[in-house]
């Protein structure tokens, strides 16, 4: 018990004195997951709109594939991206393996089905009558689609949060394609909050692992609080 | 009186379903209140959905002869109509956003931006006069007796208030043809009377009203002419008073009940 208390106190002191190693790890995590989200959210929104509001053959099969993709383990995504980017792989010539770019790619692959799936559920849940009401008030086809998407906006926000939560908290794929690299000066290159927690725990530096864990939870929590506020205001 | 809407041999069947409209003929005159009455499942709602072009008829034709300028395109014609449904369908937004919705659909982007900027400016306590669009929203809300409700969220409304907002939203676009599908079903008497008065005023201002109703009293209070729709066919039609005084067939008698006929 006392070791847990001392781990917590050391963790908070690391956070309080803005430990440079801690800051660089947080920076890599936020940059990689933020970039992955920036790329995957628009793609997911388009996919979800097509799958949710379009009518074409094969739509149900694609929906099933998306829902299946939501649960794919991150190590498997990492493995596939690793094979694609490794020197003998089809994209090996780009030299992207062990770089933050590789991590962004694998997180994109990981979270796009999740974000698409949650957005899709939100779109499907919008009452059919909304679309008819829009039509009856003079909406063009595009305006109707936009109206339904606007009605699903809180679900879209949930999708983005779920995607960010999954991206920033996954270990498997960033470890495989990023390589968990730290520069000699102790500044992270491809080490994220999660992979750092694995390393520090293995080294027995529980206070550092705990400090990283607290920061990770604080980031996810504050984003969720912000989203909750936006939803409660409801005027957007 | 000129004809605003003429319907000939209109048929419609739902996919894998029975035929819901089996050859409907109607002529709606400009400026009148025309009621379509009939039992549940007679096809009233389906007829309205075909008239608003939500469904395409399987046969027959509908001719729209609106007075105001329209490019004759489907969208142009649709924008001269507005419909209110039995169950109010409001957007998950404020009352103001709901009433402004139809106007925003018709407003090009610069106009929409101007309204939003004006809104923002007034929030910052700058003296920016309300735009035409905002004035119309305000008028429509006044019309249905909900002046102070603009900032309320649509979800916080009672059923009667929600239906009045839906009516205000339809009136705001100043439609030539207003389609009302059982607009007062499941509402309490004060709301029914208020909505009927709003319909009367809109009609006096020039809107042609097509009303589907179960409520015979309401049809007598509001409508000039009426048609009885049974199993997808018009079985009888004419001026309301004549129709109820001397029904030509047993159908009206059966639908209305003997005691209501005078």
Coordinates of C-alpha atoms in Angstrom, one line a residue:
Chain A
X1 CA 0.0 0.0 0.0
X2 CA 2.8 2.4 1.0
X3 CA 4.6 1.7 -2.3
X4 CA 1.4 2.6 -4.2
X5 CA 1.1 5.9 -2.2
X6 CA 4.7 6.8 -2.9
X7 CA 4.3 5.9 -6.6
X8 CA 1.3 8.3 -6.8
X9 CA 3.2 11.1 -5.0
X10 CA 6.2 10.7 -7.3
X11 CA 3.9 10.6 -10.3
X12 CA 2.3 13.8 -9.3
X13 CA 5.6 15.5 -8.7
X14 CA 6.8 14.4 -12.2
X15 CA 3.7 16.0 -13.7
X16 CA 4.0 19.1 -11.5
X17 CA 7.6 19.8 -12.5
X18 CA 6.7 19.2 -16.2
X19 CA 9.3 16.4 -16.6
X20 CA 10.8 16.8 -20.2
X21 CA 10.6 13.1 -20.9
X22 CA 7.0 13.0 -19.9
X23 CA 6.2 16.1 -22.0
X24 CA 7.8 14.7 -25.1
X25 CA 5.9 11.4 -24.7
X26 CA 2.6 13.3 -24.3
X27 CA 3.5 15.4 -27.3
X28 CA 4.1 12.4 -29.5
X29 CA 0.9 10.7 -28.4
X30 CA -1.2 13.8 -29.0
X31 CA 0.4 14.6 -32.4
X32 CA 0.1 11.0 -33.7
X33 CA -3.5 10.4 -32.5
X34 CA -4.6 13.9 -33.4
X35 CA -3.2 13.6 -36.9
X36 CA -4.8 10.1 -37.3
X37 CA -8.1 11.6 -36.2
X38 CA -7.8 14.6 -38.6
X39 CA -7.4 12.2 -41.5
X40 CA -9.8 9.6 -40.5
X41 CA -12.8 11.7 -39.4
X42 CA -13.6 13.2 -42.8
X43 CA -13.1 9.8 -44.5
X44 CA -15.4 8.1 -41.9
X45 CA -18.0 10.8 -42.3
X46 CA -18.2 10.3 -46.0
X47 CA -18.2 6.5 -45.6
X48 CA -20.9 6.6 -42.9
X49 CA -23.1 9.0 -45.0
X50 CA -22.8 6.7 -48.1
X51 CA -23.6 3.6 -46.1
X52 CA -26.2 5.2 -44.0
X53 CA -28.1 7.3 -46.5
X54 CA -27.2 5.9 -49.9
X55 CA -28.9 3.0 -51.7
X56 CA -26.7 0.7 -53.7
X57 CA -26.1 -3.1 -54.1
X58 CA -23.6 -4.5 -51.5
X59 CA -24.5 -1.8 -48.9
X60 CA -25.4 -4.3 -46.2
X61 CA -22.2 -6.4 -46.8
X62 CA -20.1 -3.2 -46.5
X63 CA -22.0 -2.3 -43.3
X64 CA -21.2 -5.7 -41.8
X65 CA -17.5 -5.3 -42.8
X66 CA -17.4 -1.9 -41.0
X67 CA -19.0 -3.3 -37.9
X68 CA -16.5 -6.2 -38.0
X69 CA -13.6 -3.7 -38.4
X70 CA -14.7 -1.9 -35.2
X71 CA -13.4 -4.8 -33.2
X72 CA -10.2 -5.8 -35.0
X73 CA -7.3 -6.0 -32.4
X74 CA -4.7 -3.2 -32.8
X75 CA -1.8 -5.7 -33.0
X76 CA -3.3 -7.2 -36.1
X77 CA -3.6 -3.8 -37.7
X78 CA 0.0 -3.1 -36.7
X79 CA 1.2 -6.3 -38.2
X80 CA -0.5 -5.6 -41.5
X81 CA 0.9 -2.1 -41.7
X82 CA 4.3 -3.4 -40.6
X83 CA 4.3 -5.9 -43.5
X84 CA 3.2 -3.2 -45.9
X85 CA 5.9 -0.7 -44.8
X86 CA 8.7 -3.1 -44.1
X87 CA 11.7 -3.0 -46.5
X88 CA 10.5 -6.1 -48.4
X89 CA 6.9 -4.9 -48.4
X90 CA 5.1 -3.0 -51.3
X91 CA 5.6 0.4 -49.7
X92 CA 9.1 -0.4 -48.2
X93 CA 10.7 2.1 -50.5
X94 CA 9.0 5.0 -48.8
X95 CA 11.2 4.4 -45.7
X96 CA 8.3 5.1 -43.3
X97 CA 8.7 2.3 -40.9
X98 CA 9.7 3.3 -37.3
X99 CA 8.5 6.9 -37.9
X100 CA 5.5 8.8 -36.5
X101 CA 4.0 8.8 -40.0
X102 CA 3.8 5.0 -39.8
X103 CA 2.1 5.3 -36.5
X104 CA -0.4 7.8 -37.9
X105 CA -1.2 5.4 -40.8
X106 CA -1.8 2.4 -38.5
X107 CA -4.0 4.4 -36.2
X108 CA -6.0 5.7 -39.2
X109 CA -6.6 2.1 -40.3
X110 CA -7.5 1.2 -36.7
X111 CA -10.0 3.9 -35.9
X112 CA -11.6 4.5 -39.3
X113 CA -14.0 1.5 -39.0
X114 CA -14.8 2.4 -35.4
X115 CA -15.6 6.1 -36.2
X116 CA -17.5 5.1 -39.3
X117 CA -19.5 2.5 -37.4
X118 CA -20.5 4.8 -34.6
X119 CA -21.4 7.6 -37.1
X120 CA -23.4 5.0 -39.1
X121 CA -25.4 4.0 -36.1
X122 CA -26.1 7.6 -35.3
X123 CA -27.4 8.3 -38.9
X124 CA -29.5 5.2 -39.0
X125 CA -31.1 6.2 -35.7
X126 CA -32.3 9.5 -37.1
X127 CA -36.1 9.3 -37.5
X128 CA -37.1 8.7 -41.2
X129 CA -39.7 11.4 -40.6
X130 CA -37.0 14.0 -40.4
X131 CA -36.0 13.4 -44.0
X132 CA -39.6 13.5 -45.1
X133 CA -40.2 16.7 -43.1
X134 CA -37.2 18.3 -44.8
X135 CA -38.5 17.2 -48.2
X136 CA -41.9 18.6 -47.5
X137 CA -40.4 22.0 -46.6
X138 CA -38.6 22.3 -49.9
X139 CA -35.2 20.7 -49.2
X140 CA -33.1 19.5 -52.2
X141 CA -31.7 16.0 -52.1
X142 CA -28.4 17.4 -50.8
X143 CA -30.1 19.6 -48.2
X144 CA -32.0 16.6 -47.0
X145 CA -28.9 14.6 -46.5
X146 CA -27.3 17.5 -44.7
X147 CA -30.3 17.8 -42.4
X148 CA -30.1 14.2 -41.4
X149 CA -26.4 14.5 -40.8
X150 CA -27.0 17.6 -38.6
X151 CA -29.6 15.6 -36.6
X152 CA -26.9 13.0 -36.0
X153 CA -24.3 15.5 -34.9
X154 CA -24.2 14.4 -31.3
X155 CA -23.6 10.8 -32.4
X156 CA -20.8 12.1 -34.7
X157 CA -19.2 13.8 -31.8
X158 CA -19.4 10.6 -29.8
X159 CA -17.8 8.8 -32.8
X160 CA -14.9 11.2 -32.8
X161 CA -14.4 10.8 -29.1
X162 CA -14.5 7.1 -29.3
X163 CA -12.0 7.2 -32.1
X164 CA -9.7 9.4 -30.2
X165 CA -10.0 7.3 -27.1
X166 CA -9.1 4.2 -29.0
X167 CA -6.2 5.8 -30.9
X168 CA -4.5 7.3 -27.8
X169 CA -5.0 4.3 -25.7
X170 CA -3.9 1.5 -28.0
X171 CA -0.5 -0.1 -27.6
X172 CA -0.2 -2.9 -30.2
X173 CA 0.0 -1.1 -33.5
X174 CA 2.1 1.9 -32.4
X175 CA 4.6 -0.5 -30.8
X176 CA 4.9 -2.6 -33.9
X177 CA 5.3 0.1 -36.5
X178 CA 6.7 3.0 -34.4
X179 CA 9.4 1.0 -32.7
X180 CA 9.1 2.8 -29.3
X181 CA 12.2 5.0 -30.1
X182 CA 13.6 7.6 -27.7
X183 CA 16.5 9.9 -28.7
X184 CA 19.7 9.6 -26.6
X185 CA 18.8 12.8 -24.8
X186 CA 15.7 11.2 -23.4
X187 CA 13.3 12.9 -25.8
X188 CA 10.6 10.6 -27.4
X189 CA 10.6 10.1 -31.2
X190 CA 8.0 7.4 -31.5
X191 CA 7.3 6.5 -27.9
X192 CA 3.7 7.2 -26.9
X193 CA 2.0 7.3 -23.5
X194 CA 0.9 3.7 -23.8
X195 CA 4.2 2.2 -25.1
X196 CA 6.0 4.3 -22.4
X197 CA 3.8 2.8 -19.7
X198 CA 4.8 -0.7 -21.0
X199 CA 8.5 0.2 -20.9
X200 CA 8.5 1.9 -17.5
X201 CA 6.5 -1.0 -15.9
X202 CA 9.0 -3.5 -17.3
X203 CA 11.8 -1.5 -15.8
X204 CA 10.1 -1.4 -12.5
X205 CA 9.6 2.4 -12.6
X206 CA 6.1 2.3 -11.4
X207 CA 5.9 6.0 -10.5
X208 CA 6.8 7.0 -14.0
X209 CA 4.3 4.5 -15.5
X210 CA 1.6 5.8 -13.1
X211 CA 2.4 9.4 -14.0
X212 CA 1.9 8.6 -17.7
X213 CA -1.3 6.7 -16.9
X214 CA -2.7 9.7 -15.0
X215 CA -1.9 12.0 -17.9
X216 CA -3.5 9.6 -20.4
X217 CA -6.7 9.4 -18.3
X218 CA -6.7 13.2 -17.7
X219 CA -6.6 13.8 -21.5
X220 CA -9.4 11.5 -22.3
X221 CA -11.5 12.7 -19.3
X222 CA -11.1 16.4 -20.2
X223 CA -12.2 15.7 -23.8
X224 CA -15.2 13.9 -22.6
X225 CA -16.1 16.7 -20.2
X226 CA -15.9 19.2 -23.0
X227 CA -18.1 17.0 -25.3
X228 CA -20.6 16.7 -22.5
X229 CA -20.8 20.4 -22.1
X230 CA -21.3 20.9 -25.8
X231 CA -24.1 18.3 -25.8
X232 CA -25.8 19.9 -22.9
X233 CA -25.8 23.3 -24.5
X234 CA -27.5 21.7 -27.4
X235 CA -27.7 24.9 -29.4
X236 CA -25.3 24.0 -32.1
Chain B
X1 CA -61.9 30.4 -59.5
X2 CA -58.7 29.1 -61.0
X3 CA -57.5 25.6 -60.4
X4 CA -54.2 25.3 -58.5
X5 CA -53.8 21.6 -58.4
X6 CA -55.4 19.0 -60.6
X7 CA -55.0 15.3 -60.2
X8 CA -56.0 12.7 -62.7
X9 CA -56.2 8.9 -62.4
X10 CA -53.5 8.9 -59.7
X11 CA -52.4 5.5 -58.6
X12 CA -49.8 4.4 -56.1
X13 CA -48.7 1.1 -54.6
X14 CA -46.1 0.5 -51.9
X15 CA -43.4 -1.9 -52.8
X16 CA -44.7 -5.4 -52.2
X17 CA -47.9 -3.9 -50.8
X18 CA -51.5 -3.5 -52.0
X19 CA -52.4 -0.5 -54.2
X20 CA -52.9 2.5 -51.8
X21 CA -54.3 4.9 -54.4
X22 CA -56.5 3.5 -57.0
X23 CA -57.3 6.2 -59.5
X24 CA -57.8 9.5 -57.6
X25 CA -59.2 12.5 -59.4
X26 CA -59.2 15.9 -57.7
X27 CA -59.3 19.6 -58.6
X28 CA -58.3 22.0 -55.9
X29 CA -59.2 25.6 -56.5
X30 CA -56.9 28.5 -55.7
X31 CA -57.7 30.0 -52.3
X32 CA -60.0 27.3 -51.0
X33 CA -59.8 25.0 -48.0
X34 CA -60.3 21.5 -49.4
X35 CA -60.7 18.6 -46.9
X36 CA -60.0 15.0 -47.6
X37 CA -61.9 12.8 -45.2
X38 CA -61.9 9.1 -44.9
X39 CA -61.4 6.2 -42.5
X40 CA -57.9 5.1 -41.3
X41 CA -55.9 3.5 -44.1
X42 CA -58.0 5.1 -46.8
X43 CA -54.9 6.6 -48.4
X44 CA -55.0 10.2 -47.2
X45 CA -51.4 10.3 -46.0
X46 CA -50.2 8.4 -49.1
X47 CA -52.1 10.9 -51.3
X48 CA -50.4 13.8 -49.5
X49 CA -47.0 12.2 -49.9
X50 CA -47.5 11.8 -53.7
X51 CA -48.7 15.4 -53.9
X52 CA -45.6 16.7 -52.2
X53 CA -43.5 14.4 -54.5
X54 CA -42.2 12.3 -51.7
X55 CA -43.5 9.3 -53.6
X56 CA -43.7 9.0 -57.3
X57 CA -47.1 7.8 -58.6
X58 CA -47.2 4.5 -60.5
X59 CA -49.8 6.0 -62.9
X60 CA -51.8 9.2 -63.4
X61 CA -50.7 12.8 -63.3
X62 CA -50.6 15.8 -61.0
X63 CA -50.6 19.3 -62.4
X64 CA -49.4 22.2 -60.3
X65 CA -50.5 25.7 -61.4
X66 CA -48.9 28.0 -58.9
X67 CA -49.3 31.7 -59.4
X68 CA -45.9 32.8 -58.1
X69 CA -42.8 32.5 -60.2
X70 CA -41.3 29.0 -60.4
X71 CA -38.8 27.6 -62.8
X72 CA -41.1 24.6 -63.3
X73 CA -38.5 22.3 -61.9
X74 CA -39.5 19.7 -59.3
X75 CA -37.7 21.6 -56.6
X76 CA -39.2 24.9 -57.7
X77 CA -42.7 23.4 -57.5
X78 CA -42.0 21.8 -54.1
X79 CA -40.9 25.1 -52.7
X80 CA -44.4 26.5 -53.3
X81 CA -45.8 23.9 -50.9
X82 CA -45.4 23.1 -47.3
X83 CA -46.7 20.2 -45.2
X84 CA -47.6 19.7 -41.6
X85 CA -47.8 16.1 -40.3
X86 CA -50.0 14.5 -37.8
X87 CA -47.0 14.0 -35.4
X88 CA -44.9 17.1 -35.2
X89 CA -41.5 16.4 -36.5
X90 CA -39.1 19.0 -35.2
X91 CA -35.4 19.2 -35.5
X92 CA -33.2 18.7 -32.5
X93 CA -32.5 22.4 -32.2
X94 CA -34.1 25.6 -30.9
X95 CA -37.6 26.7 -31.8
X96 CA -36.1 29.6 -33.8
X97 CA -33.9 27.2 -35.9
X98 CA -37.0 25.0 -36.6
X99 CA -39.1 27.9 -37.8
X100 CA -36.2 29.3 -39.9
X101 CA -35.5 26.0 -41.4
X102 CA -37.6 26.2 -44.6
X103 CA -36.4 29.8 -45.1
X104 CA -32.8 28.8 -44.8
X105 CA -33.3 26.1 -47.4
X106 CA -34.4 28.8 -49.9
X107 CA -31.7 31.3 -48.9
X108 CA -28.4 31.4 -50.9
X109 CA -25.2 31.2 -48.8
X110 CA -24.4 34.9 -48.5
X111 CA -27.9 35.6 -47.1
X112 CA -27.5 32.7 -44.6
X113 CA -24.2 34.1 -43.5
X114 CA -25.6 37.6 -43.1
X115 CA -28.3 36.2 -40.8
X116 CA -25.8 34.2 -38.7
X117 CA -23.5 37.2 -38.4
X118 CA -26.4 39.5 -37.5
X119 CA -27.3 37.0 -34.8
X120 CA -23.8 37.0 -33.4
X121 CA -23.6 40.7 -33.5
X122 CA -26.8 41.0 -31.5
X123 CA -25.4 38.6 -28.9
X124 CA -22.5 41.0 -28.6
X125 CA -25.1 43.7 -28.0
X126 CA -24.5 45.5 -31.3
X127 CA -27.5 47.2 -32.7
X128 CA -28.0 45.3 -35.9
X129 CA -31.6 45.4 -37.3
X130 CA -33.1 42.0 -37.9
X131 CA -33.0 40.7 -41.5
X132 CA -36.1 39.9 -43.6
X133 CA -35.7 36.3 -42.8
X134 CA -35.6 36.9 -39.1
X135 CA -38.7 39.2 -39.3
X136 CA -40.6 36.4 -41.1
X137 CA -39.6 33.9 -38.4
X138 CA -40.8 36.3 -35.7
X139 CA -44.1 36.9 -37.6
X140 CA -44.7 33.2 -38.0
X141 CA -44.1 32.6 -34.3
X142 CA -46.5 35.4 -33.4
X143 CA -49.0 33.9 -35.7
X144 CA -49.1 30.7 -33.7
X145 CA -49.0 32.5 -30.4
X146 CA -45.4 31.5 -29.5
X147 CA -43.6 34.8 -29.6
X148 CA -41.4 34.3 -26.6
X149 CA -40.4 30.7 -27.5
X150 CA -37.7 31.4 -30.1
X151 CA -34.8 30.5 -27.7
X152 CA -36.5 27.4 -26.3
X153 CA -35.3 23.9 -27.3
X154 CA -37.8 22.0 -29.4
X155 CA -37.6 19.1 -27.0
X156 CA -38.8 21.2 -24.2
X157 CA -42.2 21.8 -25.9
X158 CA -45.6 20.2 -25.2
X159 CA -47.2 18.3 -28.0
X160 CA -49.5 21.2 -28.8
X161 CA -46.7 23.7 -28.8
X162 CA -44.6 21.4 -31.0
X163 CA -47.4 21.2 -33.5
X164 CA -47.8 25.0 -33.5
X165 CA -44.0 25.3 -34.2
X166 CA -44.4 22.9 -37.1
X167 CA -47.2 25.0 -38.4
X168 CA -45.2 28.2 -38.0
X169 CA -42.3 26.6 -39.9
X170 CA -44.7 25.8 -42.7
X171 CA -46.2 29.2 -42.7
X172 CA -42.9 31.0 -42.6
X173 CA -42.1 30.0 -46.2
X174 CA -45.5 31.5 -47.3
X175 CA -46.6 28.5 -49.3
X176 CA -49.2 28.7 -52.0
X177 CA -50.4 25.3 -51.1
X178 CA -50.5 24.2 -47.5
X179 CA -51.0 20.5 -46.9
X180 CA -52.1 19.6 -43.4
X181 CA -52.3 15.9 -42.5
X182 CA -54.5 15.6 -39.4
X183 CA -52.9 18.6 -37.9
X184 CA -54.9 18.6 -34.7
X185 CA -55.1 14.9 -34.0
X186 CA -54.4 14.1 -30.3
X187 CA -54.4 17.8 -29.3
X188 CA -56.4 19.4 -26.5
X189 CA -59.3 21.7 -27.4
X190 CA -57.5 25.0 -26.8
X191 CA -54.7 24.0 -29.2
X192 CA -57.2 22.7 -31.7
X193 CA -59.1 26.0 -31.8
X194 CA -55.9 28.0 -32.0
X195 CA -54.6 26.0 -34.9
X196 CA -57.9 26.2 -36.7
X197 CA -57.8 30.0 -36.3
X198 CA -54.2 30.1 -37.7
X199 CA -55.3 27.9 -40.7
X200 CA -58.2 30.3 -41.3
X201 CA -56.0 33.3 -41.3
X202 CA -53.4 31.7 -43.6
X203 CA -56.2 30.9 -46.0
X204 CA -57.5 34.5 -45.9
X205 CA -54.0 35.7 -46.7
X206 CA -54.2 33.6 -49.9
X207 CA -52.9 30.1 -49.1
X208 CA -54.8 27.2 -50.5
X209 CA -55.2 24.6 -47.9
X210 CA -55.5 20.9 -48.4
X211 CA -56.6 19.3 -45.1
X212 CA -56.8 15.6 -44.2
X213 CA -59.0 15.2 -41.2
X214 CA -61.0 12.7 -39.2
X215 CA -62.8 15.4 -37.4
X216 CA -66.1 16.2 -39.1
X217 CA -66.7 19.2 -36.9
X218 CA -63.4 20.6 -38.0
X219 CA -64.1 19.9 -41.7
X220 CA -67.4 21.8 -41.4
X221 CA -65.7 24.7 -39.5
X222 CA -62.8 25.1 -42.0
X223 CA -63.4 23.6 -45.4
X224 CA -65.2 24.9 -48.4
X225 CA -65.3 21.6 -50.2
X226 CA -64.4 18.1 -49.2
X227 CA -63.9 14.7 -50.7
X228 CA -64.4 11.3 -49.1
X229 CA -61.6 8.9 -49.8
X230 CA -62.3 5.2 -49.3
X231 CA -59.8 2.4 -50.1
X232 CA -57.8 4.7 -52.4
X233 CA -60.7 6.1 -54.3
X234 CA -62.7 9.3 -54.1
X235 CA -66.2 8.1 -53.6
X236 CA -67.9 11.4 -53.2
X237 CA -67.0 15.1 -53.2
X238 CA -68.5 18.5 -53.3
X239 CA -69.2 21.7 -51.2
X240 CA -69.1 20.7 -47.5
X241 CA -72.6 21.8 -46.6
X242 CA -74.1 20.0 -49.5
X243 CA -72.1 16.9 -48.9
X244 CA -73.2 16.6 -45.3
X245 CA -76.8 17.8 -45.9
X246 CA -77.6 15.5 -48.8
X247 CA -75.0 12.8 -49.2
X248 CA -75.3 11.2 -52.6
X249 CA -74.1 7.8 -51.5
X250 CA -74.3 5.8 -48.3
X251 CA -70.5 6.2 -47.8
X252 CA -70.6 9.6 -46.2
X253 CA -73.5 8.5 -44.0
X254 CA -71.5 5.5 -43.0
X255 CA -68.4 7.5 -42.3
X256 CA -69.9 10.4 -40.5
X257 CA -72.6 8.6 -38.6
X258 CA -76.3 9.5 -38.9
X259 CA -76.5 11.8 -36.0
X260 CA -73.9 14.3 -37.3
X261 CA -75.8 14.8 -40.6
X262 CA -78.2 17.6 -40.4

